[in-house]
N, CA, C and O atoms as a GROMACS GRO file, in nm:
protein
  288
    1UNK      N    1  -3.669   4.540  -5.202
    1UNK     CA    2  -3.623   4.431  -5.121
    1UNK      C    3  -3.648   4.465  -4.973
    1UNK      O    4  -3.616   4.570  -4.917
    2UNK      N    5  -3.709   4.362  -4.922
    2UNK     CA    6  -3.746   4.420  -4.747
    2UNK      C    7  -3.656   4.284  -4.680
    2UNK      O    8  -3.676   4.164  -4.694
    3UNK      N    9  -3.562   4.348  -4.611
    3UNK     CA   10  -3.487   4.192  -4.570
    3UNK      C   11  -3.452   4.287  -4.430
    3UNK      O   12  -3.408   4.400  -4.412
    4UNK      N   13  -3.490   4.191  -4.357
    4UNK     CA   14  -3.484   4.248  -4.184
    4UNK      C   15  -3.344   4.212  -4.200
    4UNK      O   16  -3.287   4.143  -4.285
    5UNK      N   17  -3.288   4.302  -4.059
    5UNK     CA   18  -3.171   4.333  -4.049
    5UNK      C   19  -3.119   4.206  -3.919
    5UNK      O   20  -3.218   4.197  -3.846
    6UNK      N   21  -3.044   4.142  -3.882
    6UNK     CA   22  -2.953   4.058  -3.836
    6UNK      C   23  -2.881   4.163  -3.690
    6UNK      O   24  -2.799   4.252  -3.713
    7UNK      N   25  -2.910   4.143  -3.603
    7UNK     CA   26  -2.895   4.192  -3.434
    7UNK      C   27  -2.814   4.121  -3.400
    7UNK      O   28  -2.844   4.004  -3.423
    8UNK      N   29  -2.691   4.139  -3.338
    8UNK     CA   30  -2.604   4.070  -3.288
    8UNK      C   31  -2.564   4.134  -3.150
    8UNK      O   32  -2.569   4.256  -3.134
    9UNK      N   33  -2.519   4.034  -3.034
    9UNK     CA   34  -2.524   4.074  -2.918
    9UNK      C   35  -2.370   3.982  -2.909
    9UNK      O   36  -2.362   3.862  -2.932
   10UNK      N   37  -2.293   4.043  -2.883
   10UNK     CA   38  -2.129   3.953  -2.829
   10UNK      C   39  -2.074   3.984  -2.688
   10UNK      O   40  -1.984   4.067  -2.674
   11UNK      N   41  -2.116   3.930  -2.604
   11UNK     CA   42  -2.054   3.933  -2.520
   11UNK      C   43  -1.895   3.814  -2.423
   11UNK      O   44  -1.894   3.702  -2.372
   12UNK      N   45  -1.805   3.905  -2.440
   12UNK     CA   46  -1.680   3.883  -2.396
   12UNK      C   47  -1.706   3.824  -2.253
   12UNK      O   48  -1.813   3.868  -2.210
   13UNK      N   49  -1.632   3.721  -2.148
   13UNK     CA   50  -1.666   3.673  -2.081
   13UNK      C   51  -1.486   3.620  -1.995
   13UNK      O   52  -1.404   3.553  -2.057
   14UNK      N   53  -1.468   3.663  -1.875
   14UNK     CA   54  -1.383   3.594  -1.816
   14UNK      C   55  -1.402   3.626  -1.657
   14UNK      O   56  -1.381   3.730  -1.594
   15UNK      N   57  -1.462   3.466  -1.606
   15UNK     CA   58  -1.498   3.426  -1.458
   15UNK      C   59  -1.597   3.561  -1.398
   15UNK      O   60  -1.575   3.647  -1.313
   16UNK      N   61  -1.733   3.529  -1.502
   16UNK     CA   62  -1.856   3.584  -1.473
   16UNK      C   63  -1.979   3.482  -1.408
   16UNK      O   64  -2.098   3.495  -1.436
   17UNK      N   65  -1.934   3.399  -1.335
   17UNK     CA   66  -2.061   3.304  -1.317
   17UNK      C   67  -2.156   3.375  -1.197
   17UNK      O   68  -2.231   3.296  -1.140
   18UNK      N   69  -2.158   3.464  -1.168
   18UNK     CA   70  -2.189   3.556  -1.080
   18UNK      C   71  -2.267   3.658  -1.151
   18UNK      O   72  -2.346   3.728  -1.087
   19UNK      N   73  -2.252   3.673  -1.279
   19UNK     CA   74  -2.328   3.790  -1.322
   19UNK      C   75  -2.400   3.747  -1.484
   19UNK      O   76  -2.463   3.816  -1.564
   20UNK      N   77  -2.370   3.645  -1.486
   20UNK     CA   78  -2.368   3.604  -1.686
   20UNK      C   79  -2.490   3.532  -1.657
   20UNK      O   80  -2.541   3.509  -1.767
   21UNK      N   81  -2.578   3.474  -1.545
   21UNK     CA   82  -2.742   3.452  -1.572
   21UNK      C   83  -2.798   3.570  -1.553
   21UNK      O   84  -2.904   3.578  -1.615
   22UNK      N   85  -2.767   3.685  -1.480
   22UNK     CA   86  -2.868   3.794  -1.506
   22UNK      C   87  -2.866   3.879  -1.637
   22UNK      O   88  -2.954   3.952  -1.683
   23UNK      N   89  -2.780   3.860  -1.669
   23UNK     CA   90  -2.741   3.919  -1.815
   23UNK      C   91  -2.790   3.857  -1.897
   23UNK      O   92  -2.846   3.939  -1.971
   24UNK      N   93  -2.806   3.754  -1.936
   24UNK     CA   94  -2.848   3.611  -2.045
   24UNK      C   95  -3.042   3.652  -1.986
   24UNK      O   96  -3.118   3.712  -2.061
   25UNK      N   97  -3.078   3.610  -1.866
   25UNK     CA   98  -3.186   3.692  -1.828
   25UNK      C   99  -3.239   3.788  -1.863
   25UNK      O  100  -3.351   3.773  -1.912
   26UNK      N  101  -3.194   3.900  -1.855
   26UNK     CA  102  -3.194   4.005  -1.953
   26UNK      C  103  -3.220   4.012  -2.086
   26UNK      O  104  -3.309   4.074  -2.145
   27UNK      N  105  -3.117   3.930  -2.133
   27UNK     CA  106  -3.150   3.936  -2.315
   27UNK      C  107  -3.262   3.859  -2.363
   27UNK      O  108  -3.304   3.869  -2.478
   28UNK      N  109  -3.313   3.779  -2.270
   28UNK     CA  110  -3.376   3.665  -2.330
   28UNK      C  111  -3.512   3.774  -2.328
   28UNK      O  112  -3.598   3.727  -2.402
   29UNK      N  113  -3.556   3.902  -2.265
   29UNK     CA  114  -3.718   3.981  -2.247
   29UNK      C  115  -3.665   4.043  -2.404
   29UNK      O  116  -3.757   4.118  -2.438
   30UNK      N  117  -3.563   4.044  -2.506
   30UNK     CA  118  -3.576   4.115  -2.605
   30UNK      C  119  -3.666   4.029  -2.729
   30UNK      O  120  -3.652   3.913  -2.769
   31UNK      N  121  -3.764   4.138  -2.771
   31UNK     CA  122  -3.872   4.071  -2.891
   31UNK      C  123  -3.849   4.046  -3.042
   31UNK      O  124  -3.910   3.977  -3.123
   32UNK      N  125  -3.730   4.133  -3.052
   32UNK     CA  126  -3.694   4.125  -3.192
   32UNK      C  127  -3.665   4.001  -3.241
   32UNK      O  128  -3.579   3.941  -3.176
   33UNK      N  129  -3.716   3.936  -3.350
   33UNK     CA  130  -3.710   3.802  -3.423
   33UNK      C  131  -3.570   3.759  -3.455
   33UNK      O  132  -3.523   3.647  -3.435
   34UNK      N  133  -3.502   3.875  -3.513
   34UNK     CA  134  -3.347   3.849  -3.582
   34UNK      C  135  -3.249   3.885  -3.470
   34UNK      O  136  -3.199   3.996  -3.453
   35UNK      N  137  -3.232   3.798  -3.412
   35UNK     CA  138  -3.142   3.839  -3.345
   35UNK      C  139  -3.061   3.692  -3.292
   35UNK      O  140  -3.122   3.588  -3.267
   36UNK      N  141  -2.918   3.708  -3.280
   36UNK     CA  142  -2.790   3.618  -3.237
   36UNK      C  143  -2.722   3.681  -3.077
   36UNK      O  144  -2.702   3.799  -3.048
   37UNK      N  145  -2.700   3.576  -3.001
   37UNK     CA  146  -2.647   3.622  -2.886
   37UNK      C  147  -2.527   3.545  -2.920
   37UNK      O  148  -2.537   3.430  -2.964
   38UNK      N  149  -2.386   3.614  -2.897
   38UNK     CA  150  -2.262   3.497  -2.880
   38UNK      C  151  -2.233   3.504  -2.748
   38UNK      O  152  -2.266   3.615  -2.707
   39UNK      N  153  -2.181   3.429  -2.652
   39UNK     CA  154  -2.078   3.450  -2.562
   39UNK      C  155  -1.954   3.374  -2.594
   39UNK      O  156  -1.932   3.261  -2.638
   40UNK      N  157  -1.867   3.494  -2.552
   40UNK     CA  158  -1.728   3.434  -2.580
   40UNK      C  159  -1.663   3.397  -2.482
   40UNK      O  160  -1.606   3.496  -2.436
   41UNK      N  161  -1.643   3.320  -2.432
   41UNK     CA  162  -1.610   3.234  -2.303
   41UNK      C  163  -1.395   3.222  -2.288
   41UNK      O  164  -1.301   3.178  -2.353
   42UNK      N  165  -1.415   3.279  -2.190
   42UNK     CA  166  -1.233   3.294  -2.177
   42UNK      C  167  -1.252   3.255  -2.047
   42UNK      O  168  -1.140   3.246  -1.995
   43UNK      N  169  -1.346   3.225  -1.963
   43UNK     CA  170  -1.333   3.193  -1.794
   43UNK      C  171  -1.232   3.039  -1.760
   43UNK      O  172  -1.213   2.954  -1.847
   44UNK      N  173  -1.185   3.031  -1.635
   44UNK     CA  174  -1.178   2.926  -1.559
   44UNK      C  175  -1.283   2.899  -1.470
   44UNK      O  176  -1.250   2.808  -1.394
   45UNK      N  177  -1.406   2.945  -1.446
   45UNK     CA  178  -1.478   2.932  -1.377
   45UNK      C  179  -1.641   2.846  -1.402
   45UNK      O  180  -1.636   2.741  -1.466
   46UNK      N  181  -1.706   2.869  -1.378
   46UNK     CA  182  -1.855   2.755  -1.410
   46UNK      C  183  -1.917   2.884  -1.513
   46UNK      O  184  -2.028   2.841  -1.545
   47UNK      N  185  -1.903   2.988  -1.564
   47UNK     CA  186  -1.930   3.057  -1.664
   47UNK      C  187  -2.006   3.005  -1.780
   47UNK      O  188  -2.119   3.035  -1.820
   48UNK      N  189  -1.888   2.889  -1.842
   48UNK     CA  190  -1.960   2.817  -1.986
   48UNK      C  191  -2.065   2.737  -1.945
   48UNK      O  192  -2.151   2.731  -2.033
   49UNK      N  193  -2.098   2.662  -1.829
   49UNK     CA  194  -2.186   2.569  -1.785
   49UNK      C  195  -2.331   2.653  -1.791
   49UNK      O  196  -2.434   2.618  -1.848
   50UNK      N  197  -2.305   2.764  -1.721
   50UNK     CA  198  -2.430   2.826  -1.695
   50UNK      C  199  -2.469   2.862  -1.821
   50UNK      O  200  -2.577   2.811  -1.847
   51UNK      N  201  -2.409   2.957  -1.944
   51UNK     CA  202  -2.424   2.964  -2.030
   51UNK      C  203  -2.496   2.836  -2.153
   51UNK      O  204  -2.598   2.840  -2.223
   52UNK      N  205  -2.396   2.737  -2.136
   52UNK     CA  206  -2.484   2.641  -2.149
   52UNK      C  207  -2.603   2.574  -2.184
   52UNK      O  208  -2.641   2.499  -2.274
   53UNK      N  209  -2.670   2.652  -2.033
   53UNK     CA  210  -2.831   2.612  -2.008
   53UNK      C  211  -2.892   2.708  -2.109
   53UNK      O  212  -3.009   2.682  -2.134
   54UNK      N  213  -2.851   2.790  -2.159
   54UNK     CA  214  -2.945   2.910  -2.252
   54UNK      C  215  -2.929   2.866  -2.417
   54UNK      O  216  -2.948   2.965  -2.486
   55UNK      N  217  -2.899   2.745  -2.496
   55UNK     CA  218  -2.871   2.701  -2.571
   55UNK      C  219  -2.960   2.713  -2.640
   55UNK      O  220  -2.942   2.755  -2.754
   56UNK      N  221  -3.106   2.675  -2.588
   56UNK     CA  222  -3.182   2.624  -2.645
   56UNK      C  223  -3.302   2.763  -2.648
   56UNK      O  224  -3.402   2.758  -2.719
   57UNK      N  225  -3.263   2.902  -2.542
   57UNK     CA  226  -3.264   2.990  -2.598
   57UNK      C  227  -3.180   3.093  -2.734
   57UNK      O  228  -3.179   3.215  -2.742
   58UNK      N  229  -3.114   2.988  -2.830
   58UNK     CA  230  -3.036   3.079  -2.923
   58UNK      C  231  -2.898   3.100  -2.885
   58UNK      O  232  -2.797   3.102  -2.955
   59UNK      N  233  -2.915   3.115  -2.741
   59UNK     CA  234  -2.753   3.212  -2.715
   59UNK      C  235  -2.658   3.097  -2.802
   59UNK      O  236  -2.740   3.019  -2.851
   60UNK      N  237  -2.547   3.064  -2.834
   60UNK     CA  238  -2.404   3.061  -2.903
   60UNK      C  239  -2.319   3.097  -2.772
   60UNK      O  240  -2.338   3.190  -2.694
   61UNK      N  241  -2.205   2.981  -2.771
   61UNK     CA  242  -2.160   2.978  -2.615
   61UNK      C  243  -1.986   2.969  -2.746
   61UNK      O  244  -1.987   2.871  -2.821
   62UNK      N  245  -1.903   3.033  -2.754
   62UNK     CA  246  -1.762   2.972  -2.833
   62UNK      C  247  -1.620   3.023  -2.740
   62UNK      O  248  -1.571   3.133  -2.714
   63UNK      N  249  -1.584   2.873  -2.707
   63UNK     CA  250  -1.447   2.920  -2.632
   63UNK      C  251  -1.298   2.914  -2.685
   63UNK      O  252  -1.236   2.808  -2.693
   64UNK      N  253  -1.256   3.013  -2.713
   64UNK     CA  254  -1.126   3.014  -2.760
   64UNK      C  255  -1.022   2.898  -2.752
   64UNK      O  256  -1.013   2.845  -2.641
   65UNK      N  257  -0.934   2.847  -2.863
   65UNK     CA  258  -0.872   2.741  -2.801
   65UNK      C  259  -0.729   2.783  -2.733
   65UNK      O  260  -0.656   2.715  -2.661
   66UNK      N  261  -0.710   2.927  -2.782
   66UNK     CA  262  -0.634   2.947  -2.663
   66UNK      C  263  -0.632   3.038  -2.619
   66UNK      O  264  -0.630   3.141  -2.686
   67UNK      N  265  -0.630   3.038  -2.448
   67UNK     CA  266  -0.712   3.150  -2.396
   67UNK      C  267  -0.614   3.250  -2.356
   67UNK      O  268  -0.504   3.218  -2.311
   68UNK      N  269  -0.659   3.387  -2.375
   68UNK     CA  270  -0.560   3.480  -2.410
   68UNK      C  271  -0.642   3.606  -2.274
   68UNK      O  272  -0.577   3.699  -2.228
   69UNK      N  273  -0.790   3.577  -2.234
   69UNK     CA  274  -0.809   3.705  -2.144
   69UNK      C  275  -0.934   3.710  -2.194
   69UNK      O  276  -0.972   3.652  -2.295
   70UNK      N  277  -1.004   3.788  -2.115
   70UNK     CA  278  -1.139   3.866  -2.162
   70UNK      C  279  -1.093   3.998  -2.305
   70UNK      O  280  -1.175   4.022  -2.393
   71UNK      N  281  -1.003   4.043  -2.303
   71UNK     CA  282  -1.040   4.156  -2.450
   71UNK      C  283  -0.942   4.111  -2.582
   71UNK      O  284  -0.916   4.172  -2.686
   72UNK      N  285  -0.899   3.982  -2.534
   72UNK     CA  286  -0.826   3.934  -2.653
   72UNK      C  287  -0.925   3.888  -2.758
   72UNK      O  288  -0.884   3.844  -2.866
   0.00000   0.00000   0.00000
């Protein structure tokens, strides 16, 4: 059985709109086929918006319904 392996990238998120396009930037130069980006969105800030825009690169944007912090 040859079954490629599933890459997962999670990144935790609270009032990063300052740093979460160079990061998303970043992930997007990786070549590997199997791969999932989540962000987990806990901000009050324009964070999820920007995130957002990378949708249609793969990334997965999911915001808690109740927000508890970045390491909750």
């Amino acid at each position: 059985m040859n079954e490629e392996l599933k890459f997962s990238i999670i990144i935790p998120t609270y009032n990063e709109e300052n740093d979460i396009e160079r990061t998303l930037d970043s992930l997007m130069k990786i070549k590997y086929s199997n791969i999932e980006i989540l962000v987990i969105d806990d901000s009050v800030d324009n964070t999820a918006n920007i995130v957002r825009m990378y949708k249609d690169n793969g990334v997965d944007l999911i915001i808690p319904k109740e927000r508890k912090g970045r390491s909750e």
